[in-house]
């Protein structure tokens, strides 16, 4: 089973950017993509977007269209999610997950991003 | 954008009870509907994919049904370890929307 290990917690100032990484235990990008989801404290899950490297296909949720960038480095089996123009309400746990032929199945452990004003 | 509604938002049930959660899509999503379980401090766990397929290793007391706009998730006999929040997710080709979640606890 593929394991996804995310980078550590981040504390950021409003207006800055954050990059969260998601390293896979194997060459998942040969036949899979990555999606990103976030969860604000005490709230539900929110879809951000995804990327399938072998097709070069990206989709971003409209809410994040102007501020998010999802990339991947196939040589290191690592995906990245960069969120810019951070606001305090971007404080959340950010998750990556693998997508193959079905729904997102393998998930990272989550990365807490805290944004202060 | 496709919107998802889920009900109830929370429920209390006893061990052994049958638990049912419903999810409704704002437009026809065929069977592109999945169910997740999330426990506090943990990542979501896929239970049901494509409306009714049980993910490998998931106990058979979990099941799903439906197509189009109306979907149902059932726990046939609630166990203590099933206490969690459950989310539906409509997903197709990198585009997804979660339902707001259903918190299940013990009566």
CSV table of N, CA and C in Angstrom, one decimal, chain A residues 34-35 37 39 43-47 49-52 57-59 62 95 99 102-105 107-108, chain B residues 1 34 36 38 41-46 48-50 55 87 89 91 93-100:
chain,number,residue,atom,x,y,z
A,34,UNK,N,-2.8,13.1,-7.5
A,34,UNK,CA,-2.8,13.6,-6.1
A,34,UNK,C,-3.9,14.7,-6.0
A,35,UNK,N,-4.7,14.6,-4.9
A,35,UNK,CA,-5.6,15.7,-4.6
A,35,UNK,C,-5.3,16.3,-3.3
A,37,UNK,N,-7.0,18.4,0.1
A,37,UNK,CA,-8.2,18.7,0.8
A,37,UNK,C,-7.8,19.4,2.1
A,39,UNK,N,-9.1,21.1,6.1
A,39,UNK,CA,-10.1,21.0,7.2
A,39,UNK,C,-9.8,22.0,8.2
A,43,UNK,N,-14.3,22.0,11.7
A,43,UNK,CA,-15.1,22.0,10.5
A,43,UNK,C,-15.0,20.8,9.6
A,44,UNK,N,-15.8,20.8,8.5
A,44,UNK,CA,-15.8,19.7,7.6
A,44,UNK,C,-14.6,19.7,6.6
A,45,UNK,N,-14.6,18.8,5.7
A,45,UNK,CA,-13.6,18.6,4.7
A,45,UNK,C,-13.9,19.5,3.5
A,46,UNK,N,-12.9,20.1,2.9
A,46,UNK,CA,-13.1,21.1,1.8
A,46,UNK,C,-12.1,20.7,0.7
A,47,UNK,N,-12.7,20.5,-0.5
A,47,UNK,CA,-11.9,20.1,-1.7
A,47,UNK,C,-11.1,21.3,-2.2
A,49,UNK,N,-8.3,20.8,-4.9
A,49,UNK,CA,-7.9,20.5,-6.3
A,49,UNK,C,-7.1,19.3,-6.4
A,50,UNK,N,-6.6,19.0,-7.6
A,50,UNK,CA,-5.8,17.9,-7.9
A,50,UNK,C,-5.0,17.9,-9.1
A,51,UNK,N,-4.1,17.0,-9.3
A,51,UNK,CA,-3.2,16.9,-10.4
A,51,UNK,C,-2.8,15.5,-10.8
A,52,UNK,N,-2.9,15.2,-12.1
A,52,UNK,CA,-2.5,13.9,-12.6
A,52,UNK,C,-1.2,14.1,-13.4
A,57,UNK,N,-2.8,16.9,-16.2
A,57,UNK,CA,-4.2,17.5,-15.9
A,57,UNK,C,-4.3,18.0,-14.5
A,58,UNK,N,-4.8,19.3,-14.4
A,58,UNK,CA,-5.0,19.9,-13.1
A,58,UNK,C,-6.4,20.5,-13.1
A,59,UNK,N,-7.0,20.4,-11.9
A,59,UNK,CA,-8.2,21.1,-11.6
A,59,UNK,C,-8.2,21.7,-10.2
A,62,UNK,N,-13.0,26.3,-7.6
A,62,UNK,CA,-13.2,27.7,-7.9
A,62,UNK,C,-12.8,28.7,-6.8
A,95,UNK,N,-4.5,18.1,3.8
A,95,UNK,CA,-4.3,16.7,3.5
A,95,UNK,C,-4.0,16.5,2.0
A,99,UNK,N,-5.2,9.5,-5.9
A,99,UNK,CA,-6.3,9.2,-6.7
A,99,UNK,C,-5.9,8.3,-7.8
A,102,UNK,N,-10.2,5.0,-8.8
A,102,UNK,CA,-11.5,5.2,-8.0
A,102,UNK,C,-11.3,6.5,-7.1
A,103,UNK,N,-12.0,6.5,-6.0
A,103,UNK,CA,-11.9,7.7,-5.2
A,103,UNK,C,-10.6,7.9,-4.5
A,104,UNK,N,-10.3,9.1,-3.9
A,104,UNK,CA,-9.1,9.2,-3.2
A,104,UNK,C,-9.0,8.1,-2.1
A,105,UNK,N,-7.9,7.4,-2.1
A,105,UNK,CA,-7.9,6.2,-1.2
A,105,UNK,C,-6.8,6.4,-0.1
A,107,UNK,N,-4.2,8.4,2.1
A,107,UNK,CA,-4.1,9.8,2.6
A,107,UNK,C,-2.9,10.0,3.3
A,108,UNK,N,-2.3,11.2,3.2
A,108,UNK,CA,-1.3,11.7,4.1
A,108,UNK,C,-1.8,11.9,5.5
B,1,UNK,N,-21.2,24.4,-10.1
B,1,UNK,CA,-20.6,23.4,-9.2
B,1,UNK,C,-21.7,22.5,-8.6
B,34,UNK,N,-18.8,8.6,-3.0
B,34,UNK,CA,-18.0,7.8,-2.1
B,34,UNK,C,-18.2,8.2,-0.6
B,36,UNK,N,-16.7,8.3,3.4
B,36,UNK,CA,-15.5,8.3,4.2
B,36,UNK,C,-15.9,8.3,5.7
B,38,UNK,N,-14.1,9.5,9.4
B,38,UNK,CA,-13.0,10.3,10.0
B,38,UNK,C,-13.2,10.3,11.5
B,41,UNK,N,-8.5,13.7,14.9
B,41,UNK,CA,-7.1,13.7,14.8
B,41,UNK,C,-6.5,12.8,13.7
B,42,UNK,N,-7.4,12.2,12.9
B,42,UNK,CA,-7.0,11.2,11.9
B,42,UNK,C,-7.4,11.7,10.5
B,43,UNK,N,-6.7,11.2,9.5
B,43,UNK,CA,-7.2,11.5,8.1
B,43,UNK,C,-8.4,10.7,7.8
B,44,UNK,N,-9.2,11.1,6.8
B,44,UNK,CA,-10.4,10.4,6.4
B,44,UNK,C,-10.0,9.0,5.9
B,45,UNK,N,-10.9,8.0,6.0
B,45,UNK,CA,-10.7,6.7,5.5
B,45,UNK,C,-11.8,6.3,4.6
B,46,UNK,N,-11.4,5.8,3.4
B,46,UNK,CA,-12.4,5.4,2.4
B,46,UNK,C,-13.1,4.2,2.8
B,48,UNK,N,-16.6,3.3,1.2
B,48,UNK,CA,-17.4,2.9,0.0
B,48,UNK,C,-17.0,3.8,-1.1
B,49,UNK,N,-16.8,3.1,-2.3
B,49,UNK,CA,-16.5,3.9,-3.5
B,49,UNK,C,-17.5,3.6,-4.6
B,50,UNK,N,-17.7,4.5,-5.5
B,50,UNK,CA,-18.6,4.3,-6.6
B,50,UNK,C,-20.0,3.9,-6.1
B,55,UNK,N,-14.6,-0.9,0.0
B,55,UNK,CA,-13.2,-0.8,-0.1
B,55,UNK,C,-12.6,-2.0,0.6
B,87,UNK,N,-18.5,11.3,5.9
B,87,UNK,CA,-18.7,12.3,4.9
B,87,UNK,C,-19.0,11.6,3.5
B,89,UNK,N,-18.6,12.1,-0.6
B,89,UNK,CA,-17.8,12.9,-1.5
B,89,UNK,C,-18.2,12.5,-2.9
B,91,UNK,N,-17.0,12.7,-6.6
B,91,UNK,CA,-15.7,12.9,-7.2
B,91,UNK,C,-15.7,12.3,-8.6
B,93,UNK,N,-12.9,12.9,-12.0
B,93,UNK,CA,-11.8,13.6,-12.8
B,93,UNK,C,-11.3,14.8,-12.1
B,94,UNK,N,-10.8,14.6,-10.9
B,94,UNK,CA,-10.1,15.7,-10.1
B,94,UNK,C,-11.1,16.7,-9.6
B,95,UNK,N,-12.3,16.6,-9.8
B,95,UNK,CA,-13.3,17.6,-9.2
B,95,UNK,C,-14.1,16.9,-8.2
B,96,UNK,N,-14.2,17.5,-7.0
B,96,UNK,CA,-14.9,16.9,-5.9
B,96,UNK,C,-15.6,17.9,-5.0
B,97,UNK,N,-16.6,17.4,-4.3
B,97,UNK,CA,-17.4,18.1,-3.3
B,97,UNK,C,-17.7,17.2,-2.2
B,98,UNK,N,-17.4,17.6,-1.0
B,98,UNK,CA,-17.8,16.8,0.2
B,98,UNK,C,-19.2,17.3,0.7
B,99,UNK,N,-19.9,16.3,1.3
B,99,UNK,CA,-21.0,16.7,2.1
B,99,UNK,C,-20.6,17.3,3.4
B,100,UNK,N,-21.5,17.9,4.1
B,100,UNK,CA,-21.1,18.6,5.4
B,100,UNK,C,-20.7,17.7,6.5
